[in-house]
mmCIF file of C-alpha atoms in Angstrom:
data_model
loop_
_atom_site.group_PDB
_atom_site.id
_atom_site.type_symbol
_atom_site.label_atom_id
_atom_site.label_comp_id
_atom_site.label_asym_id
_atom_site.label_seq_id
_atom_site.Cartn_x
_atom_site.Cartn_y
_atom_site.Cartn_z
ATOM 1 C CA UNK A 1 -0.607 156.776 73.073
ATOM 2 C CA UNK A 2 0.922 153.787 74.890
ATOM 3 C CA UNK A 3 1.449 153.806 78.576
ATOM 4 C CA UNK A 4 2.530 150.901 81.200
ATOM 5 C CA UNK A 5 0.399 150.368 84.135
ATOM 6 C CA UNK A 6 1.354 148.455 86.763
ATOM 7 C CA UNK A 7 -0.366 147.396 90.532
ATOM 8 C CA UNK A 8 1.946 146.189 93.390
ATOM 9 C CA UNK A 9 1.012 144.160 96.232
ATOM 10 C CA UNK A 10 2.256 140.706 98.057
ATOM 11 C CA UNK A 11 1.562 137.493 99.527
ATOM 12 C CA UNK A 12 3.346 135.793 102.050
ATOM 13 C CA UNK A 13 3.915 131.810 101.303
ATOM 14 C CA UNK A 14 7.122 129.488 102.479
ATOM 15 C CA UNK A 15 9.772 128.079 100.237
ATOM 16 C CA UNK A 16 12.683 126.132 100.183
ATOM 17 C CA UNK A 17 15.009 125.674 96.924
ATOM 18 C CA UNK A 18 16.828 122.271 96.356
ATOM 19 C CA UNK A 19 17.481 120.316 93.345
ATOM 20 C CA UNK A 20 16.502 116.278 94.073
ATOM 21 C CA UNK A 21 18.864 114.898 91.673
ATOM 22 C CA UNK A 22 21.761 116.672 94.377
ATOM 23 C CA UNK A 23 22.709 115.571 98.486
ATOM 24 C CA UNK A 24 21.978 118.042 101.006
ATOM 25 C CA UNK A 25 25.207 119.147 100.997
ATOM 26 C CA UNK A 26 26.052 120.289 97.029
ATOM 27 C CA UNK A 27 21.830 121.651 97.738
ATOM 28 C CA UNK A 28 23.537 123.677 100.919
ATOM 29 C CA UNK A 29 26.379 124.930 98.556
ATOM 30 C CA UNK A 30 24.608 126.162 95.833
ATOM 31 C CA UNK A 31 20.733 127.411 97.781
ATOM 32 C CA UNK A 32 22.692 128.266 101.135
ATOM 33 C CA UNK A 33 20.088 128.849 103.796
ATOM 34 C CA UNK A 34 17.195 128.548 101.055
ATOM 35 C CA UNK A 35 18.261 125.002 101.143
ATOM 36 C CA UNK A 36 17.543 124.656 105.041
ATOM 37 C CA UNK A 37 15.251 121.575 105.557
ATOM 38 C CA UNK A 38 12.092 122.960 107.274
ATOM 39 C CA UNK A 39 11.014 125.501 104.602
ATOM 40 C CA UNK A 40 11.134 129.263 105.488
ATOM 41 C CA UNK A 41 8.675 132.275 104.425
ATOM 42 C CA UNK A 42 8.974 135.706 102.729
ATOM 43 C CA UNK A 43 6.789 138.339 102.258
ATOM 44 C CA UNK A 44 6.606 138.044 98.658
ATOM 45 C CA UNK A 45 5.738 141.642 96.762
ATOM 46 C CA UNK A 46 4.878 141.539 93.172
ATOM 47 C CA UNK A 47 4.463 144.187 90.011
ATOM 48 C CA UNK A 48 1.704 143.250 87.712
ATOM 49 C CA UNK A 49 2.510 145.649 84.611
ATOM 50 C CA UNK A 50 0.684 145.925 81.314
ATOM 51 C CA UNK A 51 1.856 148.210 78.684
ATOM 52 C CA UNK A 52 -0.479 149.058 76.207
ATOM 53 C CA UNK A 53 -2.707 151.540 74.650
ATOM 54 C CA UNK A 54 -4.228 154.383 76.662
ATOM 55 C CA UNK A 55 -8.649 153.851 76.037
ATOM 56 C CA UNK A 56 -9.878 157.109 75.299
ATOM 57 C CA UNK A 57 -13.399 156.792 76.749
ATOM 58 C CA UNK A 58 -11.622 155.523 80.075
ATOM 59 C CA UNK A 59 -8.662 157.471 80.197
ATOM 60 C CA UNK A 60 -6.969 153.843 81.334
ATOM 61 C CA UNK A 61 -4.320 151.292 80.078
ATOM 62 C CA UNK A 62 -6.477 148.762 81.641
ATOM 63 C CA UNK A 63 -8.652 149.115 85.316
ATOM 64 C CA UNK A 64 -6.649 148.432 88.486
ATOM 65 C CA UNK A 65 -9.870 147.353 89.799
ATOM 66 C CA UNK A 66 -10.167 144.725 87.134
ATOM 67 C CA UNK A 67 -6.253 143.617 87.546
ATOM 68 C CA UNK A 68 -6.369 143.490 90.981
ATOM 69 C CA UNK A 69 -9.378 141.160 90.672
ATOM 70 C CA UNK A 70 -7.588 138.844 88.097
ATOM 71 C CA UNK A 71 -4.313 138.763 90.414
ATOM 72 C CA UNK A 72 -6.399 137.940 93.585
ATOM 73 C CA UNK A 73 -8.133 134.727 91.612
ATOM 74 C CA UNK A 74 -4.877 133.770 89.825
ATOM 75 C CA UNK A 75 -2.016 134.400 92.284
ATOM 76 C CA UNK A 76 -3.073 135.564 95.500
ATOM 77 C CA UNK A 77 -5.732 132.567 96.409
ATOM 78 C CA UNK A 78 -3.002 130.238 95.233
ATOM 79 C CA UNK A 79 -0.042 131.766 96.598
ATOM 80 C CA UNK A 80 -0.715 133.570 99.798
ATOM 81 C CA UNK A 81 0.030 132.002 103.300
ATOM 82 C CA UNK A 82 0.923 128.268 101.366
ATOM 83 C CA UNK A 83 3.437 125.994 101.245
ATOM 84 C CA UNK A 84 5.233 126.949 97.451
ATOM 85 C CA UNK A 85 6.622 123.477 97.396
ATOM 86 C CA UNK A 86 4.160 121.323 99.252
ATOM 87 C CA UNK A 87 0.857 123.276 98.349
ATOM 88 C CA UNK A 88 0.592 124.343 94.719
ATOM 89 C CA UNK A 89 1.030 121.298 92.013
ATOM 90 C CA UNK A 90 1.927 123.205 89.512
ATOM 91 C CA UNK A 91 5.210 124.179 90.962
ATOM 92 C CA UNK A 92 6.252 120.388 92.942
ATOM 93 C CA UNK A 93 8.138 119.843 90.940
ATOM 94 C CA UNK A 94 9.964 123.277 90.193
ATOM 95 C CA UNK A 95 12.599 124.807 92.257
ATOM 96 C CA UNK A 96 10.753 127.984 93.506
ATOM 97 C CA UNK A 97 13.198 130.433 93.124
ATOM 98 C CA UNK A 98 11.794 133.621 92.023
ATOM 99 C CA UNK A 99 12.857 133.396 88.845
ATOM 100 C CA UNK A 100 10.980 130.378 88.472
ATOM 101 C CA UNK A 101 7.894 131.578 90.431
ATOM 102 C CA UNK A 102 7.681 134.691 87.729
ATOM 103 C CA UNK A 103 7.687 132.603 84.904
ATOM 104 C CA UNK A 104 4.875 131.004 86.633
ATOM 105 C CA UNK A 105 2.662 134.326 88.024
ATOM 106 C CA UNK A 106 3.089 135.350 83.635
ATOM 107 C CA UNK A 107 1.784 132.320 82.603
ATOM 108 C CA UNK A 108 -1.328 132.289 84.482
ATOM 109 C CA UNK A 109 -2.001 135.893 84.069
ATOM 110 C CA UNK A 110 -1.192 135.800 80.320
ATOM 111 C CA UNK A 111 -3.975 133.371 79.876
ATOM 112 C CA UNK A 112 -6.406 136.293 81.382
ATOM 113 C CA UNK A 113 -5.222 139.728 79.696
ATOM 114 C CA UNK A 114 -5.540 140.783 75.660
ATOM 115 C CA UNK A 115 -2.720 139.518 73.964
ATOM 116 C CA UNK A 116 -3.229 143.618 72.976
ATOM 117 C CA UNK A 117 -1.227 143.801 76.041
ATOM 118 C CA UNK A 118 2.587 143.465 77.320
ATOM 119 C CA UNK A 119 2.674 142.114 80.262
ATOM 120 C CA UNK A 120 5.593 142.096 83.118
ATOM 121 C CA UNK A 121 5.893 140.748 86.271
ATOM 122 C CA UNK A 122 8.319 142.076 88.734
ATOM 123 C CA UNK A 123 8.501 139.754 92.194
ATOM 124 C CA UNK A 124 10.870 141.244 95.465
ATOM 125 C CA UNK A 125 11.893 137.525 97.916
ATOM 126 C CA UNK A 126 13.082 140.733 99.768
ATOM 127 C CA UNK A 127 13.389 144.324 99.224
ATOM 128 C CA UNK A 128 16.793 144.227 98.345
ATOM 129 C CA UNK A 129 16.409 140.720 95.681
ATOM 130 C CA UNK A 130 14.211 140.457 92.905
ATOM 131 C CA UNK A 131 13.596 139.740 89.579
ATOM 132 C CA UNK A 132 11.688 141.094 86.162
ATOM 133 C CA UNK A 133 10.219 138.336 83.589
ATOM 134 C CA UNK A 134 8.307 139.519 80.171
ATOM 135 C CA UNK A 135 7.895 136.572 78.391
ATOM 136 C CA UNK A 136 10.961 136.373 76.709
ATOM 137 C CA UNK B 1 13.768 132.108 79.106
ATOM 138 C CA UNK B 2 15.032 135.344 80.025
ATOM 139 C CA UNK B 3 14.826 137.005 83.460
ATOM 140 C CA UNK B 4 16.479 140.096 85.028
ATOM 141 C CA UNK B 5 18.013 139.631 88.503
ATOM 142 C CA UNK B 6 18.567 142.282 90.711
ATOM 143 C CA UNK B 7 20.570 142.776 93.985
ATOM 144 C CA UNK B 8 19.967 146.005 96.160
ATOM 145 C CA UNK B 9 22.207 147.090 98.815
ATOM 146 C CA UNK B 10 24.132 150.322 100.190
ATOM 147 C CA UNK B 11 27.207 151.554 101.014
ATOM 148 C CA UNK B 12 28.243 155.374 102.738
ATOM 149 C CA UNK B 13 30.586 157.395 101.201
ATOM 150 C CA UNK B 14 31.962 161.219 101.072
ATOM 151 C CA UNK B 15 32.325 163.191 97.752
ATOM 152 C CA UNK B 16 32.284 166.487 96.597
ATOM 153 C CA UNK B 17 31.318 167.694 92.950
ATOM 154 C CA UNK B 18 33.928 170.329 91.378
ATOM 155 C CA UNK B 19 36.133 170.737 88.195
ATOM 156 C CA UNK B 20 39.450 172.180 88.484
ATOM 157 C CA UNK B 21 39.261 173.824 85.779
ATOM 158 C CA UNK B 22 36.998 176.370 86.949
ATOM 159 C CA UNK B 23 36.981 178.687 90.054
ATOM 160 C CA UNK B 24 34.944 178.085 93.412
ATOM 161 C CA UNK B 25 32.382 180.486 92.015
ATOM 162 C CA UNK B 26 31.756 178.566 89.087
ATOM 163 C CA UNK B 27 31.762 175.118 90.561
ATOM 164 C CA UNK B 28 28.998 176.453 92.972
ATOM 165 C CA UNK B 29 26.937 177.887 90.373
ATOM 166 C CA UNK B 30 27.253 174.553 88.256
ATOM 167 C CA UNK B 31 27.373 171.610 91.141
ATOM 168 C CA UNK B 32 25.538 173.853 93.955
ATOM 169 C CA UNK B 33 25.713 172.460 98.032
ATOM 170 C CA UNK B 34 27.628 169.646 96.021
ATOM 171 C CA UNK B 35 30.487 171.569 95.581
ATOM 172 C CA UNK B 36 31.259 172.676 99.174
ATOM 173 C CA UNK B 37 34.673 172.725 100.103
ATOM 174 C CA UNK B 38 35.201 170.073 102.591
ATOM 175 C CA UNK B 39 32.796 167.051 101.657
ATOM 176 C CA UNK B 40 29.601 165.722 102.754
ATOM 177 C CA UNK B 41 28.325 162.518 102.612
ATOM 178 C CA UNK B 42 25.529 160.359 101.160
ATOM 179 C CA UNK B 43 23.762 156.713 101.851
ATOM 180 C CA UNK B 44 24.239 155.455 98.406
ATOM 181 C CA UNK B 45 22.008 152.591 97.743
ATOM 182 C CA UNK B 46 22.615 150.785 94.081
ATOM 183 C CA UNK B 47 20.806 147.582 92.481
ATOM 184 C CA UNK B 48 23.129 145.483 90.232
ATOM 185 C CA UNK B 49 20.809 143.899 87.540
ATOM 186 C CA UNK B 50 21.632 140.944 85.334
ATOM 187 C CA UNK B 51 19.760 140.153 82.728
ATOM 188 C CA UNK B 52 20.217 136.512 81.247
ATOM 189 C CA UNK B 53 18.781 132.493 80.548
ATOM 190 C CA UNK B 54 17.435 130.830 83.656
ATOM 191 C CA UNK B 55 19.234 127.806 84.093
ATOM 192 C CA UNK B 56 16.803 124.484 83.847
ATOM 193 C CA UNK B 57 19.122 122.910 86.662
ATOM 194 C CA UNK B 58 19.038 125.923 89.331
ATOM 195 C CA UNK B 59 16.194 128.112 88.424
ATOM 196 C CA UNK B 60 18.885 131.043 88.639
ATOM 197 C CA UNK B 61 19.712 133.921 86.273
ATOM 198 C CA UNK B 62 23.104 134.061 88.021
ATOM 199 C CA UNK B 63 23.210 132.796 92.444
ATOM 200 C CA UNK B 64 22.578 135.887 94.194
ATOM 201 C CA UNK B 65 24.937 134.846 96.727
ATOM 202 C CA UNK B 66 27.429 134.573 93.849
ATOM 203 C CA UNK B 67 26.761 138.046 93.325
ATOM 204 C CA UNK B 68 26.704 139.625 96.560
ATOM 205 C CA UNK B 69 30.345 138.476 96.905
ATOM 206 C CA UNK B 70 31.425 140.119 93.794
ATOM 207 C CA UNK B 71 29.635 143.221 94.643
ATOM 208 C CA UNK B 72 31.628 143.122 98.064
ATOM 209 C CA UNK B 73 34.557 142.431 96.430
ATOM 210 C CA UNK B 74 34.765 145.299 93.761
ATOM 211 C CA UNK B 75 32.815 147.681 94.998
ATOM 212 C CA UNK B 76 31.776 147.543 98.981
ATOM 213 C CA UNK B 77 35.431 146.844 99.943
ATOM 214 C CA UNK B 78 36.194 149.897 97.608
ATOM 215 C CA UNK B 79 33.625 152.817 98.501
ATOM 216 C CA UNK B 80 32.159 152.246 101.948
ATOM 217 C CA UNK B 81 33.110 154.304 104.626
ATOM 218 C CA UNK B 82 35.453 156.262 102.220
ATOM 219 C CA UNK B 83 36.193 159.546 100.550
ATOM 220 C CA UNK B 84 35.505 159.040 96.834
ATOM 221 C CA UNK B 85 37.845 161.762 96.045
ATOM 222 C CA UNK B 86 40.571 161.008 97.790
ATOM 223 C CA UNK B 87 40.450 157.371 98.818
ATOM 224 C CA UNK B 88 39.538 155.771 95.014
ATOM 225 C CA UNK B 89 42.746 156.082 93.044
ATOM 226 C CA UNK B 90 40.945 155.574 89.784
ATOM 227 C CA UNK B 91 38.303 158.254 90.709
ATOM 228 C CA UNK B 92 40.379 160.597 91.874
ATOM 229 C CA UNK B 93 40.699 163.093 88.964
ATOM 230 C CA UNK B 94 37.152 162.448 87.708
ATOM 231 C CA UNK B 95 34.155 164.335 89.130
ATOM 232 C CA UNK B 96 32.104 162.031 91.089
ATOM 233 C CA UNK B 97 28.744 162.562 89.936
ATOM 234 C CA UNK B 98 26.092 159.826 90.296
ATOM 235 C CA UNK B 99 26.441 158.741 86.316
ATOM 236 C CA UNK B 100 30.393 158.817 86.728
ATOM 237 C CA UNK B 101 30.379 156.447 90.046
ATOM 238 C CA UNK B 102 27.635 154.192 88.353
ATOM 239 C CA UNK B 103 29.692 154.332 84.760
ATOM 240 C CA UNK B 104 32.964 153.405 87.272
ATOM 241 C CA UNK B 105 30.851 150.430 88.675
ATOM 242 C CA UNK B 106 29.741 149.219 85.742
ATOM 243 C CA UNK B 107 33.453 148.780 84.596
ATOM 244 C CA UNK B 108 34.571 147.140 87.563
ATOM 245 C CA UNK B 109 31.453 144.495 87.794
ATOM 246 C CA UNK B 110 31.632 143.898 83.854
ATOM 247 C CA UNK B 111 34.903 142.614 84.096
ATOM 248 C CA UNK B 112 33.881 140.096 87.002
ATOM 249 C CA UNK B 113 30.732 138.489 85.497
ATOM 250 C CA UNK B 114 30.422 136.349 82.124
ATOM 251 C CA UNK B 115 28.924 138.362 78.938
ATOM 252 C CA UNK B 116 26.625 135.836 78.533
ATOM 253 C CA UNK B 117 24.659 138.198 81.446
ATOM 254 C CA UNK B 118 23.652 142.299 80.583
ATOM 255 C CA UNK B 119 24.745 144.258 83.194
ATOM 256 C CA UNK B 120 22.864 147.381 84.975
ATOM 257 C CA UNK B 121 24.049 149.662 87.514
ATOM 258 C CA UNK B 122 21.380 151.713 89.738
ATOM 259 C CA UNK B 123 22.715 154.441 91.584
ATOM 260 C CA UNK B 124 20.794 156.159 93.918
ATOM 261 C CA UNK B 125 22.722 159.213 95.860
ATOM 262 C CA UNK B 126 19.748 159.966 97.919
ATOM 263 C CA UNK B 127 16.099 158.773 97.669
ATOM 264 C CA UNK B 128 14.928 161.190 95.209
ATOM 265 C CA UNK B 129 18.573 161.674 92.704
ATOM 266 C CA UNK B 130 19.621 158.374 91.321
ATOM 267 C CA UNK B 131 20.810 157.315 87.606
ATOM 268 C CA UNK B 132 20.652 153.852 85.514
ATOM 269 C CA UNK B 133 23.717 152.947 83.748
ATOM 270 C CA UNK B 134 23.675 149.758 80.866
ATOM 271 C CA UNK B 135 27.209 150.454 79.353
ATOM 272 C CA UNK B 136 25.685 152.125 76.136
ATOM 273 C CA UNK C 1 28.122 157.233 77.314
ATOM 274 C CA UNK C 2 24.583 156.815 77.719
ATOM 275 C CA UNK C 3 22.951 157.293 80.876
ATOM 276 C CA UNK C 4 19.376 158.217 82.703
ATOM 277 C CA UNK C 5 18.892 160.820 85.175
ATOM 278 C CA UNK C 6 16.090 160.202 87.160
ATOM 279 C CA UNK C 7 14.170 163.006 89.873
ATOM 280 C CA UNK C 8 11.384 162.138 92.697
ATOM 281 C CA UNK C 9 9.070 164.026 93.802
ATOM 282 C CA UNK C 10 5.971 164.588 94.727
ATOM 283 C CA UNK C 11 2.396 166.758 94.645
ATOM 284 C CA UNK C 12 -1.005 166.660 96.796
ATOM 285 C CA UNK C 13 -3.907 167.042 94.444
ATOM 286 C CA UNK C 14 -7.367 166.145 94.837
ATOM 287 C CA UNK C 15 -9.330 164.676 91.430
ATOM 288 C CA UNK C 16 -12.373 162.271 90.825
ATOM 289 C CA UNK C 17 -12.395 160.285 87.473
ATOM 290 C CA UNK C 18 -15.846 160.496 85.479
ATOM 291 C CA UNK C 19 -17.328 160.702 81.932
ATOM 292 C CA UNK C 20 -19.650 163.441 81.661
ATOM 293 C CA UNK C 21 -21.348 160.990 78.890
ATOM 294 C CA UNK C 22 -22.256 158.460 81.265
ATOM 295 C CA UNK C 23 -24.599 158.465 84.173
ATOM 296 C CA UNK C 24 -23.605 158.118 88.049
ATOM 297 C CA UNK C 25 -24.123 154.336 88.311
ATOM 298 C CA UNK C 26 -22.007 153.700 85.060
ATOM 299 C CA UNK C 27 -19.558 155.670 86.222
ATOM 300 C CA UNK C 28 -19.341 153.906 89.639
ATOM 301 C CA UNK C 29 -19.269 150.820 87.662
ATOM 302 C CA UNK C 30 -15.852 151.429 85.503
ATOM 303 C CA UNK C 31 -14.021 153.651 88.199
ATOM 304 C CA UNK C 32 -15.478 152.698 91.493
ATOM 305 C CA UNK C 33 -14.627 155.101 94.233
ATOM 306 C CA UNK C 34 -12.723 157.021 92.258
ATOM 307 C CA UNK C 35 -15.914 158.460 90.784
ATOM 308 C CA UNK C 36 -17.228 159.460 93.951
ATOM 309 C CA UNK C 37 -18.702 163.679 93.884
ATOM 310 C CA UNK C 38 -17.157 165.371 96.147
ATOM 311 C CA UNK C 39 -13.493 164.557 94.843
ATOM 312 C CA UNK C 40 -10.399 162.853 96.876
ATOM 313 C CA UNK C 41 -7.096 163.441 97.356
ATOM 314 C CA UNK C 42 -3.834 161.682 96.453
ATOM 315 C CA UNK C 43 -0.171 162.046 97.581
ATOM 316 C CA UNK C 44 0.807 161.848 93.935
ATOM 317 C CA UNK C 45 4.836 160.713 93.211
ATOM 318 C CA UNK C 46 6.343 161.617 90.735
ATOM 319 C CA UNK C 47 9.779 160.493 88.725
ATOM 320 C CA UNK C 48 10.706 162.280 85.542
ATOM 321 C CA UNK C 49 14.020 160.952 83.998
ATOM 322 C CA UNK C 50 16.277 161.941 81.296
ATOM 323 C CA UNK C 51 18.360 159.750 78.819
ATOM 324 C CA UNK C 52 21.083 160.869 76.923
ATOM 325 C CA UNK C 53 24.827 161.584 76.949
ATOM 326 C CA UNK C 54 27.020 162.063 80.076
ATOM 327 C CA UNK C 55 28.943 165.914 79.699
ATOM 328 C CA UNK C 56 32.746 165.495 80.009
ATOM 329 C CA UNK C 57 33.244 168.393 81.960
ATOM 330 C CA UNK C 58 30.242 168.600 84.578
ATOM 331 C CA UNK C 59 29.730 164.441 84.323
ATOM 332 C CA UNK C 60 26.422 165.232 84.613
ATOM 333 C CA UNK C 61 23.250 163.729 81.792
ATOM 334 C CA UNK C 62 21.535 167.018 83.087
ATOM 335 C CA UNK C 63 21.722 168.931 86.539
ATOM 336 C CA UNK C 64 18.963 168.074 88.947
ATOM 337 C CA UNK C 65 18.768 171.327 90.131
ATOM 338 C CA UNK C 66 17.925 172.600 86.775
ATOM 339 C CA UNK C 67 15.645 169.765 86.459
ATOM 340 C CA UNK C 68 14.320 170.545 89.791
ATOM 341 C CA UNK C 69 13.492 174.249 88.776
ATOM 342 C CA UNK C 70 11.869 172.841 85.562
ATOM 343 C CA UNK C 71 9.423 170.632 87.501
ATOM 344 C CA UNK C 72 8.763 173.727 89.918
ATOM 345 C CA UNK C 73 7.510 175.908 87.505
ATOM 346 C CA UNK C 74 6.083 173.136 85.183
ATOM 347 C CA UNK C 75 4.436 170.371 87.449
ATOM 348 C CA UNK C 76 4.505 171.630 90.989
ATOM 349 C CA UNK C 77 2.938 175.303 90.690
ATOM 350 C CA UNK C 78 0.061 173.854 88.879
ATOM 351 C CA UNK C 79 -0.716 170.964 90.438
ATOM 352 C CA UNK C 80 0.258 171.220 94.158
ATOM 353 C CA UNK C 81 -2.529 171.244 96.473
ATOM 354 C CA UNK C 82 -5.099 171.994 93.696
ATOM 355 C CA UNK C 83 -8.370 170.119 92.310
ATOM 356 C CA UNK C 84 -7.257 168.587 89.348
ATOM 357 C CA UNK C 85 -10.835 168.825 87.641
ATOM 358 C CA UNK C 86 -11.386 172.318 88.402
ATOM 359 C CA UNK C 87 -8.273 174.124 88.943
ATOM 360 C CA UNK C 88 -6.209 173.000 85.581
ATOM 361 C CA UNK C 89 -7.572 174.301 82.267
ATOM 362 C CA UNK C 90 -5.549 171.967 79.779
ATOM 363 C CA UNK C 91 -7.334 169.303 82.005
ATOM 364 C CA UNK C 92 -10.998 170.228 82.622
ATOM 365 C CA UNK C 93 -12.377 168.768 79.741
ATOM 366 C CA UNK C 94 -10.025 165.155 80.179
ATOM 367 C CA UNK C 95 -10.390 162.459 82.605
ATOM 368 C CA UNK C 96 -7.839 162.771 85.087
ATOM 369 C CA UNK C 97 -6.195 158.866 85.177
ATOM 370 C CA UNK C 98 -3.052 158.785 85.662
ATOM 371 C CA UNK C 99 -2.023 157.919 82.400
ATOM 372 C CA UNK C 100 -3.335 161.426 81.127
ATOM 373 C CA UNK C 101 -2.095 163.151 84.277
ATOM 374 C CA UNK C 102 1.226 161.210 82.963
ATOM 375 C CA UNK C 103 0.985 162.109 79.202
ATOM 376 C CA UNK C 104 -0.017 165.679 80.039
ATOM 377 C CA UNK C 105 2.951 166.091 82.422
ATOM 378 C CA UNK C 106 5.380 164.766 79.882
ATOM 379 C CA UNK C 107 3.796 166.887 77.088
ATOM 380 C CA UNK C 108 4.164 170.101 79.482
ATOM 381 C CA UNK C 109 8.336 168.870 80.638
ATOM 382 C CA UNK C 110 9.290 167.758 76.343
ATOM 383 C CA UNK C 111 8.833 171.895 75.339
ATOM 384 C CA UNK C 112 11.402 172.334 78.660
ATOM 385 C CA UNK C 113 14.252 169.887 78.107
ATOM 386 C CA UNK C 114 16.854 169.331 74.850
ATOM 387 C CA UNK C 115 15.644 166.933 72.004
ATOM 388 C CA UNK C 116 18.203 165.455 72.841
ATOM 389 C CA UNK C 117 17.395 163.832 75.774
ATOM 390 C CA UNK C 118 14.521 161.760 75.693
ATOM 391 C CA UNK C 119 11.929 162.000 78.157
ATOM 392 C CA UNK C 120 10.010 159.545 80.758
ATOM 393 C CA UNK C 121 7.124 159.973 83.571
ATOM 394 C CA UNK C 122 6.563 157.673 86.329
ATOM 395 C CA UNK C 123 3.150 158.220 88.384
ATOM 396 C CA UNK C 124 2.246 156.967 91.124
ATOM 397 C CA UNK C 125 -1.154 157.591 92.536
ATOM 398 C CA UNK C 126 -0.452 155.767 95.550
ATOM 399 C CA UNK C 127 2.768 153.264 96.434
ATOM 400 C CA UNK C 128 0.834 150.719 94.491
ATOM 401 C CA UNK C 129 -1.087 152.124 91.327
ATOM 402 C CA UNK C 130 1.623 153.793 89.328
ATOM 403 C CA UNK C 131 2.198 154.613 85.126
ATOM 404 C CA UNK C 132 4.939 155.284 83.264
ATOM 405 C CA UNK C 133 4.577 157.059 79.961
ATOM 406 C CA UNK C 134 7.672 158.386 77.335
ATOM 407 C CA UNK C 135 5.921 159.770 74.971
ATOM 408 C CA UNK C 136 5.326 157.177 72.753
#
């Protein structure tokens, strides 16, 4: 039988989206306030979800315990209470908009779960935006 | 790549389920408290999803600013603070149940935004009741 | 038209997870606290949702109520403020996770509900550990 399971949580880290090739203003136009200078912060939450086969010996998809350790070393010691543009390499030169930032969180857990797997990330800017990326 | 953007948000309404077709009896046995004669209201909350490329120049599915104003536009402007019954011309000979609002939104939103982007409509009526509409 | 009904809800259950073939310390080991002795307690939430055709005449997938009454008799009366190792038969012998609290709830719902509409659980065991399961 195949089941999805999925652990929530969130880190809180500053952003600010602009394209370089663009002035402030046409940045301003198209990022409104996300463009503001200074950076700004969210409290970033985040659904981790694998969808596979349910172990019979365990009873699990896959432990929470273990996911939650894999998130913490992958995303949460690189994400939480930085600088998204100034502090992680990876993304300096990548607008951090949350579509971006998914793509980002799947690739570094992909390279730690069983391709036996699906894998799905889910990450809220704010409760009421957010975005789903599968790997597609 | 292909990400799914959602926008949340709310709007307050009146309604009342019944078909005219059938007695007051009947509607209450069918649509329950939701049939009572003179309205009540609800705190709809729905999430507008698109699902689409990111674009390599703005890291965005579609500008959720973009979409807020659409979502103002066709639907805030239309249903908040109003009496889906009587106030919605287009609504007002079809039963306003969760699935036929979110069908009725799905219309009016898929007309506003390119078909290069899936649309989904999620319709919430009160925390626990709520419905997901594609346009299958 | 195709659309999904969905219900929340909730139960308070106490569990532990073990495997009667292991001993304490291996059990510890894969489920942590979870395998404690004495048992713990979750505020378990549930969403069960329904796919399938909107009716013309009651614009409804299915009614909640009905739905409601289904998970009453179903879910609820079993599982509500009970120990879900002791207290559930169909369980005793299976490791209560919730993916087979999931799988067993949707197996108990599918001999309730029309073939026609197919069938999904989501579980949460607490706002952050949740499974979904439909069945396949």
């Amino acid at each position: 039988m195949i089941a999805t399971i999925s652990k929530r949580g969130s880190f809180s880290a500053a952003h600010r989206l602009y394209n370089q090739q663009w002035n402030y203003k046409k940045n301003i136009e198209i990022f409104g306030k996300c463009a503001y200078l200074n950076y700004h912060g969210h409290n970033y939450e985040y659904i981790v979800s694998l969808t596979g086969k349910v172990n019979k010996v365990t009873g699990f998809v896959f432990s929470l315990n273990n996911l939650n350790e894999i998130i913490q070393n992958e995303i949460i010691d690189l994400f939480d209470h930085k600088n998204i543009n100034l502090d992680i390499n990876e993304l300096s030169s990548i607008n951090p908009t949350i579509e971006n930032i998914s793509i980002f969180m799947w690739n570094k857990l992909r390279n730690k779960i069983s391709l036996d797997l699906s894998l799905k990330i889910t990450l809220y800017e704010t409760k009421d935006n957010f975005v789903e990326y599968d790997g597609k």
